[in-house]
């Protein structure tokens, strides 16, 4: 039986602590989720802890692209381009509801990073290395065609544009869907649970961790044959606890994105463009918003709480006005924002945007396995490498044969829709069903895109819980999503629901403001929060709401 309900946190802890695990994964971002799924599908008894909420760190604050690494061609990282390009197609096929193709235009101007010849050659090499499907091969546009596709781009000095396919995703939902699939395969997974120390045997080999429930403060021991540190930006903190932070270390960089309404920034075509300082920036339409990013600056502040500064905001607005001069964008036009960290493996003498996105595995003298670096797109391959390391060690120690990775063509949760080819027909059918029970078509479309093959559960809550929704003074669709989040996605705090499960803080901030009070009141009763907890959780959400629109100086 699989458990992923906030009503059953006690039972999950029981499962984690009652027997020795084969593998304990520390970290519930995309890397930890991928490792959990790979291990569970190979038959390893797997447990995973996340000190905050799933994807609360880097994995909900990326550029939200499962992209093929075109930017790494510039750095001649041929292997990275080839690998992530191929992985991109796998991520898409296994979860077409959370990852969708997006044609990207790369305009080139006189004196810019790219010219017609270099762009044509670069994109052709990219198509080849990344194994791009024939119908998604690059195209080249003359200036008039580029302006027809996107009239907002700068006309002065325009020499043409390249046109190629990226894949946009909901990074936080991708993470939760991978984790839910792992739970379906028997993994025991819990959020708001921090590793505060490691457990060792007489020979100083790691055999588990002391973990703390950050909601109750209770500490417990989790024993495991192997421990993988997938802490993202916190990888070095855990290595420090283990006494093994030496040699290569992390270099953290911060990336900021701004969100605008479609009225203020009516972008009709995703654009990858040169900023005035020659950094490359994305501008991407998403539903009725446009978002722009990212910055790339060295970061040394609070890892758990990176924020947008005035300099970050002003840099991006300057870049927007440089490439889209007719907009005359100002700070007052920013609707929301997010700041996230990239845990890169330090390379001396390189600037943040030159440092490789390669991943690496560190194994300490105690046996702690740490997964560092990497990219969202490559999460499945990184997970396979980490679990291969675990399995190779277990084979030597126990003479047990474990299977090879099974995730290559395994649909993630919500992805059981017949792959990318089957999803269009699936979506059409489910939207019609939703409309048939009283949901408007636009909302139905968004629901199916968000939940994929799990849409039926959400629609069932919508149909059968109308009276409860009315009593709670919550819109029936919001109520259905909230119930689904609490009962099947381990939502415990308002921030889990409004940021990671729905993305509302970034892409529908007014919706958040409209529903936060009723949702919070209902959660407080259902999850039996104390009055102090409720105040803390409301304050946490309010602080993030404020920071999304107000930069620090």
XYZ file of C-alpha atoms in Angstrom:
553
model
C 0.000 0.000 0.000
C 1.356 3.432 -0.921
C 0.854 6.458 1.327
C 1.314 10.084 0.249
C -1.329 11.823 2.336
C -0.785 14.582 4.887
C -3.369 12.833 7.065
C -0.962 9.896 7.366
C 2.394 11.454 8.175
C 2.725 9.268 11.301
C 2.330 6.091 9.232
C 5.003 7.250 6.774
C 7.460 7.826 9.634
C 6.621 4.370 10.941
C 7.456 2.833 7.558
C 10.735 4.754 7.405
C 11.893 3.685 10.854
C 10.518 0.168 11.415
C 13.054 -1.690 9.237
C 16.478 -1.019 7.770
C 16.186 0.498 4.294
C 18.376 -0.437 1.367
C 18.660 3.244 0.505
C 17.949 6.528 2.262
C 17.794 9.544 -0.074
C 18.243 12.975 1.489
C 16.646 15.678 -0.675
C 13.273 15.966 -2.387
C 14.105 18.083 -5.409
C 14.165 16.668 -8.928
C 17.478 14.852 -8.340
C 16.255 13.180 -5.144
C 12.911 12.349 -6.755
C 14.656 10.766 -9.745
C 16.934 8.681 -7.520
C 13.962 7.588 -5.392
C 12.043 6.434 -8.464
C 14.986 4.647 -10.049
C 15.803 2.804 -6.809
C 12.202 1.871 -6.001
C 11.578 0.465 -9.488
C 14.671 -1.735 -9.125
C 13.254 -3.269 -5.974
C 15.364 -1.421 -3.393
C 13.626 -0.639 -0.094
C 13.844 3.139 -0.434
C 13.084 6.053 1.874
C 13.371 9.760 1.082
C 13.300 12.802 3.339
C 13.004 16.453 2.333
C 13.701 19.167 4.906
C 11.205 21.619 3.377
C 8.605 20.792 0.729
C 9.328 18.837 -2.448
C 10.949 21.056 -5.086
C 11.010 23.984 -2.618
C 14.633 24.812 -3.479
C 16.129 24.861 -6.956
C 13.513 22.554 -8.488
C 10.640 25.052 -8.399
C 12.714 28.078 -9.370
C 14.328 27.204 -12.685
C 13.605 28.743 -16.098
C 11.020 25.934 -16.397
C 12.566 24.526 -19.547
C 13.575 20.938 -20.175
C 16.013 22.182 -22.751
C 18.620 20.574 -24.921
C 21.527 22.695 -23.820
C 22.074 24.939 -26.846
C 23.951 27.394 -24.631
C 26.530 24.683 -23.841
C 27.556 24.500 -27.514
C 29.157 27.904 -26.989
C 31.322 26.329 -24.285
C 32.061 23.296 -26.505
C 30.443 20.945 -23.996
C 29.563 18.494 -26.742
C 28.842 15.568 -24.396
C 26.467 17.652 -22.261
C 24.538 18.815 -25.345
C 24.264 15.261 -26.714
C 23.144 13.751 -23.423
C 20.621 16.357 -22.294
C 19.222 16.635 -25.814
C 18.369 12.957 -25.839
C 17.112 13.024 -22.246
C 14.775 15.892 -23.107
C 12.825 13.626 -25.461
C 12.573 10.914 -22.774
C 11.294 13.386 -20.143
C 8.658 14.553 -22.627
C 7.445 11.077 -23.582
C 7.198 9.949 -19.948
C 5.156 12.969 -18.848
C 3.633 14.876 -21.781
C 1.170 16.604 -19.440
C 3.929 18.515 -17.622
C 6.363 18.970 -20.519
C 5.390 20.420 -23.905
C 7.332 21.456 -27.056
C 7.832 25.188 -27.477
C 9.313 26.708 -30.636
C 11.996 29.200 -29.635
C 13.226 32.068 -31.814
C 16.807 33.277 -31.551
C 17.025 36.713 -33.231
C 20.453 37.934 -34.250
C 21.415 41.558 -34.525
C 24.479 43.346 -35.803
C 27.227 43.061 -33.172
C 25.399 40.358 -31.147
C 26.507 36.956 -29.854
C 25.135 35.112 -32.885
C 25.125 35.778 -36.629
C 23.306 34.001 -39.463
C 26.214 31.678 -40.268
C 27.184 30.739 -36.715
C 23.520 30.296 -35.743
C 22.811 28.067 -38.730
C 25.868 25.916 -38.050
C 25.227 25.866 -34.288
C 21.601 24.820 -34.644
C 22.484 22.183 -37.237
C 25.108 20.697 -34.907
C 22.571 20.931 -32.073
C 19.953 19.006 -34.111
C 22.514 16.281 -34.766
C 23.979 16.020 -31.264
C 20.650 16.235 -29.448
C 18.967 13.702 -31.747
C 16.219 16.215 -32.575
C 13.180 14.755 -34.379
C 12.995 15.593 -38.088
C 9.826 17.681 -37.769
C 11.532 19.729 -35.037
C 14.729 20.520 -36.965
C 15.867 24.125 -36.919
C 14.720 26.695 -39.448
C 16.320 29.988 -40.417
C 14.337 33.219 -40.895
C 15.056 36.437 -42.741
C 14.369 39.676 -40.795
C 10.863 40.115 -42.229
C 9.829 36.588 -41.226
C 11.319 37.047 -37.726
C 9.314 40.267 -37.245
C 6.170 38.590 -38.507
C 6.606 35.873 -35.852
C 7.296 38.407 -33.110
C 6.704 42.103 -33.939
C 7.974 43.222 -30.510
C 11.648 42.375 -31.123
C 14.137 45.156 -31.860
C 14.131 46.063 -35.575
C 17.395 48.055 -35.608
C 20.261 45.910 -36.845
C 18.098 42.767 -37.138
C 19.810 40.276 -39.480
C 17.413 37.351 -39.126
C 16.664 34.583 -36.607
C 17.119 30.925 -35.866
C 14.069 28.858 -34.963
C 14.309 25.658 -32.935
C 12.355 23.606 -30.418
C 12.751 23.755 -26.655
C 10.447 22.026 -24.157
C 8.741 23.996 -21.426
C 7.754 22.358 -18.167
C 6.318 22.967 -14.733
C 9.456 22.081 -12.786
C 7.746 21.673 -9.384
C 4.964 19.499 -10.816
C 7.496 17.426 -12.738
C 9.255 16.782 -9.414
C 6.074 15.847 -7.549
C 4.925 13.541 -10.365
C 8.261 11.696 -10.334
C 8.066 11.374 -6.541
C 4.451 10.119 -6.647
C 5.487 7.444 -9.122
C 8.239 6.352 -6.713
C 5.673 6.144 -3.910
C 3.463 3.984 -6.158
C 6.441 1.641 -6.447
C 6.763 1.343 -2.670
C 9.096 4.202 -1.654
C 8.439 5.832 1.738
C 8.673 9.585 1.262
C 8.103 12.510 3.637
C 8.589 16.283 3.508
C 9.438 18.735 6.330
C 11.957 16.225 7.668
C 15.591 17.234 8.113
C 18.717 15.088 8.417
C 20.434 16.575 11.470
C 23.217 13.991 11.817
C 24.435 10.735 10.364
C 24.563 7.333 12.044
C 27.790 5.301 11.829
C 28.858 1.771 12.688
C 32.056 0.816 14.575
C 34.133 1.107 11.407
C 32.850 4.659 10.856
C 30.726 3.707 7.858
C 27.450 5.615 7.446
C 24.410 3.430 8.268
C 21.594 5.989 8.324
C 20.632 9.367 9.722
C 19.048 11.063 12.696
C 16.108 12.961 11.234
C 13.904 15.663 12.695
C 10.229 16.218 11.956
C 10.245 19.988 11.440
C 6.552 20.205 12.270
C 6.607 18.448 15.664
C 10.315 18.737 16.522
C 10.489 14.986 17.161
C 13.730 13.215 16.253
C 14.066 9.619 15.095
C 16.640 7.264 13.594
C 16.406 5.967 10.042
C 18.738 3.052 9.274
C 19.848 2.277 5.728
C 22.511 0.192 4.006
C 23.336 3.152 1.762
C 22.749 6.914 2.022
C 22.617 9.272 -0.947
C 22.980 12.998 -0.406
C 20.858 14.715 -3.090
C 20.614 18.013 -1.226
C 21.098 20.325 -4.211
C 22.438 23.629 -2.791
C 22.759 21.890 0.603
C 25.019 19.069 -0.646
C 28.098 20.645 0.986
C 26.247 21.224 4.284
C 25.584 17.491 4.506
C 29.164 16.663 3.500
C 30.273 18.978 6.300
C 28.168 17.050 8.855
C 29.844 13.895 7.534
C 33.286 15.524 7.830
C 33.930 14.943 4.138
C 33.679 18.400 2.584
C 37.032 18.494 0.834
C 38.338 18.666 -2.709
C 35.656 19.938 -5.063
C 32.889 22.062 -3.546
C 29.754 23.806 -4.754
C 29.624 27.247 -6.275
C 26.117 28.666 -5.850
C 24.722 31.113 -8.367
C 21.391 32.918 -8.240
C 18.936 33.251 -11.104
C 15.970 35.645 -11.034
C 12.886 35.654 -13.285
C 10.208 38.338 -13.674
C 6.557 37.714 -14.582
C 4.315 40.119 -16.507
C 0.679 40.060 -17.554
C -0.034 39.378 -21.215
C -1.554 42.887 -21.467
C 1.744 44.496 -20.422
C 3.954 42.083 -22.371
C 1.931 40.598 -25.259
C 4.653 38.182 -26.403
C 3.347 35.714 -28.976
C 6.572 33.776 -29.580
C 9.198 32.476 -27.112
C 12.475 34.372 -27.607
C 16.084 33.572 -26.615
C 17.999 36.843 -26.881
C 21.212 38.737 -26.195
C 21.148 41.100 -23.231
C 23.240 44.313 -23.547
C 26.085 42.598 -21.615
C 25.965 39.585 -24.013
C 24.310 37.227 -21.520
C 21.532 35.163 -23.050
C 17.981 35.661 -21.706
C 14.697 33.814 -22.257
C 11.315 35.512 -22.704
C 8.542 32.909 -22.665
C 4.745 33.152 -22.968
C 2.860 30.965 -20.501
C -0.937 30.901 -20.460
C -1.877 34.575 -20.013
C 1.538 35.657 -18.689
C 5.045 36.284 -20.020
C 8.120 35.537 -17.931
C 11.719 36.613 -18.481
C 15.018 35.356 -17.077
C 17.515 34.584 -15.937
C 20.286 36.433 -14.146
C 23.388 34.506 -13.123
C 25.288 35.935 -10.164
C 27.426 34.364 -7.472
C 25.391 33.835 -4.290
C 26.561 33.679 -0.678
C 23.361 34.431 1.287
C 20.705 32.301 3.002
C 20.411 29.130 0.886
C 16.837 28.466 1.950
C 15.667 31.949 1.092
C 17.194 33.624 -1.983
C 15.400 36.807 -3.004
C 15.228 39.225 -5.915
C 17.173 42.431 -5.407
C 16.551 45.785 -7.066
C 19.684 45.195 -9.163
C 18.325 41.829 -10.388
C 14.981 43.377 -11.301
C 16.505 46.426 -12.976
C 18.952 44.286 -14.981
C 16.097 42.230 -16.464
C 13.907 45.260 -17.170
C 16.846 46.910 -18.930
C 17.353 43.716 -21.002
C 13.630 43.613 -21.909
C 13.627 47.248 -23.029
C 16.799 46.641 -25.041
C 15.267 43.736 -27.042
C 11.607 44.872 -26.956
C 11.956 48.687 -27.064
C 8.307 49.465 -27.857
C 7.193 48.070 -24.475
C 8.876 50.781 -22.368
C 8.647 48.404 -19.410
C 8.958 49.804 -15.880
C 9.253 48.332 -12.388
C 5.531 48.967 -11.843
C 4.742 46.411 -14.574
C 6.274 43.456 -12.711
C 3.467 41.188 -11.503
C 5.564 38.539 -9.727
C 9.052 37.058 -9.616
C 11.128 34.209 -8.278
C 14.756 33.692 -7.321
C 16.456 30.309 -7.369
C 19.920 28.863 -6.828
C 22.015 26.685 -9.097
C 24.417 24.353 -7.290
C 27.375 24.232 -9.697
C 30.625 22.395 -9.084
C 33.232 25.069 -8.492
C 35.781 25.729 -11.232
C 38.559 28.181 -10.464
C 38.864 31.225 -12.681
C 35.461 30.842 -14.358
C 32.566 33.288 -14.160
C 29.145 31.931 -13.068
C 27.747 31.568 -16.582
C 30.897 29.762 -17.767
C 30.863 27.078 -15.076
C 29.866 23.649 -16.337
C 26.436 22.212 -15.514
C 27.975 18.731 -15.378
C 26.983 16.446 -12.530
C 29.396 14.478 -10.397
C 29.238 11.806 -7.707
C 31.408 12.155 -4.598
C 31.890 9.133 -2.302
C 33.291 9.917 1.153
C 35.411 7.655 3.367
C 32.266 6.921 5.395
C 30.462 5.709 2.274
C 28.162 8.738 1.958
C 27.282 9.122 -1.733
C 26.772 12.759 -2.782
C 25.248 13.790 -6.116
C 26.335 17.306 -7.067
C 25.736 19.656 -10.005
C 23.613 18.702 -12.984
C 20.542 20.049 -14.747
C 16.794 19.586 -14.556
C 16.787 17.971 -18.008
C 19.314 15.331 -17.014
C 17.620 14.254 -13.775
C 16.739 10.723 -14.966
C 20.262 9.952 -16.191
C 21.790 11.389 -13.005
C 19.471 9.181 -10.955
C 20.480 6.123 -12.960
C 24.174 6.846 -12.304
C 23.586 7.358 -8.566
C 21.565 4.147 -8.181
C 24.101 2.209 -10.289
C 26.707 3.290 -7.730
C 24.486 2.064 -4.872
C 23.696 -1.231 -6.622
C 27.351 -1.921 -7.502
C 28.271 -1.499 -3.837
C 25.413 -3.706 -2.634
C 26.331 -6.426 -5.133
C 29.875 -6.581 -3.791
C 28.756 -6.585 -0.177
C 25.770 -8.911 -0.393
C 26.098 -10.883 -3.634
C 22.575 -9.702 -4.535
C 21.575 -9.098 -8.138
C 19.493 -5.997 -8.774
C 17.987 -5.137 -12.137
C 19.171 -2.302 -14.352
C 17.359 1.034 -14.439
C 13.781 0.778 -15.665
C 12.923 4.467 -16.020
C 13.823 4.979 -19.702
C 10.250 4.482 -20.885
C 8.393 4.525 -17.559
C 5.573 7.104 -17.460
C 5.698 9.304 -14.365
C 2.533 9.802 -12.298
C -0.056 11.497 -14.497
C 1.882 10.450 -17.584
C -0.113 7.296 -18.350
C -1.689 8.894 -21.428
C -0.145 6.952 -24.302
C 2.957 9.135 -24.653
C 3.097 12.401 -26.554
C 1.086 10.968 -29.463
C -1.735 9.756 -27.193
C -1.926 12.863 -25.038
C -3.782 15.083 -27.532
C -6.682 12.612 -27.833
C -6.620 11.979 -24.068
C -6.773 15.711 -23.360
C -9.657 16.270 -25.770
C -11.631 13.461 -24.111
C -10.985 14.644 -20.552
C -11.738 18.298 -21.337
C -15.088 17.194 -22.789
C -15.813 15.149 -19.635
C -14.963 18.142 -17.417
C -17.139 20.477 -19.484
C -19.920 17.903 -19.160
C -19.911 18.264 -15.374
C -19.992 22.058 -15.434
C -16.347 23.187 -15.694
C -15.579 25.813 -18.333
C -13.342 24.736 -21.206
C -10.341 26.948 -20.404
C -10.208 25.722 -16.790
C -10.717 22.118 -17.914
C -7.806 22.446 -20.335
C -5.521 23.745 -17.563
C -6.593 20.941 -15.200
C -5.805 18.186 -17.719
C -2.467 19.795 -18.569
C -1.639 19.937 -14.858
C -2.784 16.494 -13.687
C -2.684 14.309 -16.806
C -4.028 10.819 -16.123
C -4.746 11.835 -12.501
C -7.378 14.319 -13.724
C -10.131 11.770 -12.986
C -9.411 11.966 -9.258
C -9.628 15.769 -9.274
C -12.869 15.677 -11.296
C -14.291 13.128 -8.851
C -13.558 15.470 -5.930
C -15.164 18.304 -7.887
C -18.344 16.300 -8.534
C -18.703 14.669 -5.124
C -17.514 17.388 -2.711
C -19.636 20.357 -3.813
C -21.410 20.587 -0.466
C -18.163 20.479 1.535
C -16.685 23.139 -0.742
C -19.705 25.354 -0.133
C -19.441 24.906 3.653
C -15.742 25.790 3.488
C -16.543 28.817 1.304
C -14.045 27.600 -1.302
C -14.615 27.533 -5.056
C -15.388 23.861 -5.972
C -12.459 23.567 -8.410
C -10.004 25.080 -5.934
C -11.434 22.727 -3.306
C -10.966 19.686 -5.573
C -7.322 20.629 -6.233
C -6.722 21.292 -2.544
C -8.178 17.921 -1.483
C -6.091 16.174 -4.118
C -2.984 18.001 -2.867
C -3.584 17.100 0.792
C -4.620 13.490 0.214
C -2.335 12.492 -2.641
C 0.519 14.997 -2.868
C 1.511 15.526 0.783
C 0.470 19.209 0.870
C 0.815 20.359 4.474
C 1.296 24.146 4.386
C -0.381 26.873 2.303
C 2.934 27.530 0.508
C 2.988 23.909 -0.712
C -0.373 24.359 -2.400
C -0.043 27.917 -3.665
C 3.555 27.685 -4.887
C 4.714 24.136 -5.695
C 1.427 22.338 -6.567
C -0.350 25.132 -8.470
C 2.377 27.689 -9.313
C -0.092 30.424 -8.378
C 2.433 32.698 -6.610
C 4.274 33.096 -9.912
C 1.608 32.784 -12.587
C -1.731 33.651 -10.960
C -0.972 35.884 -8.007
C -4.493 37.396 -7.916
C -6.003 33.893 -7.707
C -3.750 33.265 -4.710
C -4.850 36.475 -3.003
C -8.484 35.618 -3.663
C -8.384 32.112 -2.187
C -5.647 32.158 0.459
C -7.840 32.952 3.468
C -10.514 30.294 2.833
C -7.909 27.676 1.866
C -5.801 28.395 4.955
C -8.836 28.246 7.265
C -9.848 24.878 5.811
C -6.317 23.441 6.046
C -6.014 24.567 9.661
C -9.111 22.538 10.604
C -8.371 19.499 8.432
C -4.719 19.168 9.457
C -5.363 20.136 13.089
C -2.879 23.003 13.226
C -2.442 24.869 16.485
C -3.232 28.593 16.447
C 0.524 29.288 16.534
C 1.094 27.037 13.504
C -1.642 28.793 11.580
C -0.153 32.209 12.303
C 3.315 31.006 11.263
C 2.098 29.442 8.016
C 0.031 32.496 7.061
C 3.001 34.768 7.823
C 5.265 32.557 5.690
C 2.935 32.840 2.697
C 2.430 36.588 3.185
C 6.200 37.137 3.305
C 6.708 35.279 0.025
C 3.818 37.197 -1.548
C 5.468 40.461 -0.548
C 8.914 39.409 -1.809
C 7.524 38.264 -5.162
C 6.641 41.874 -5.979
C 8.983 43.884 -3.734
C 12.749 43.407 -4.171
C 15.244 43.740 -1.347
C 17.638 46.648 -1.693
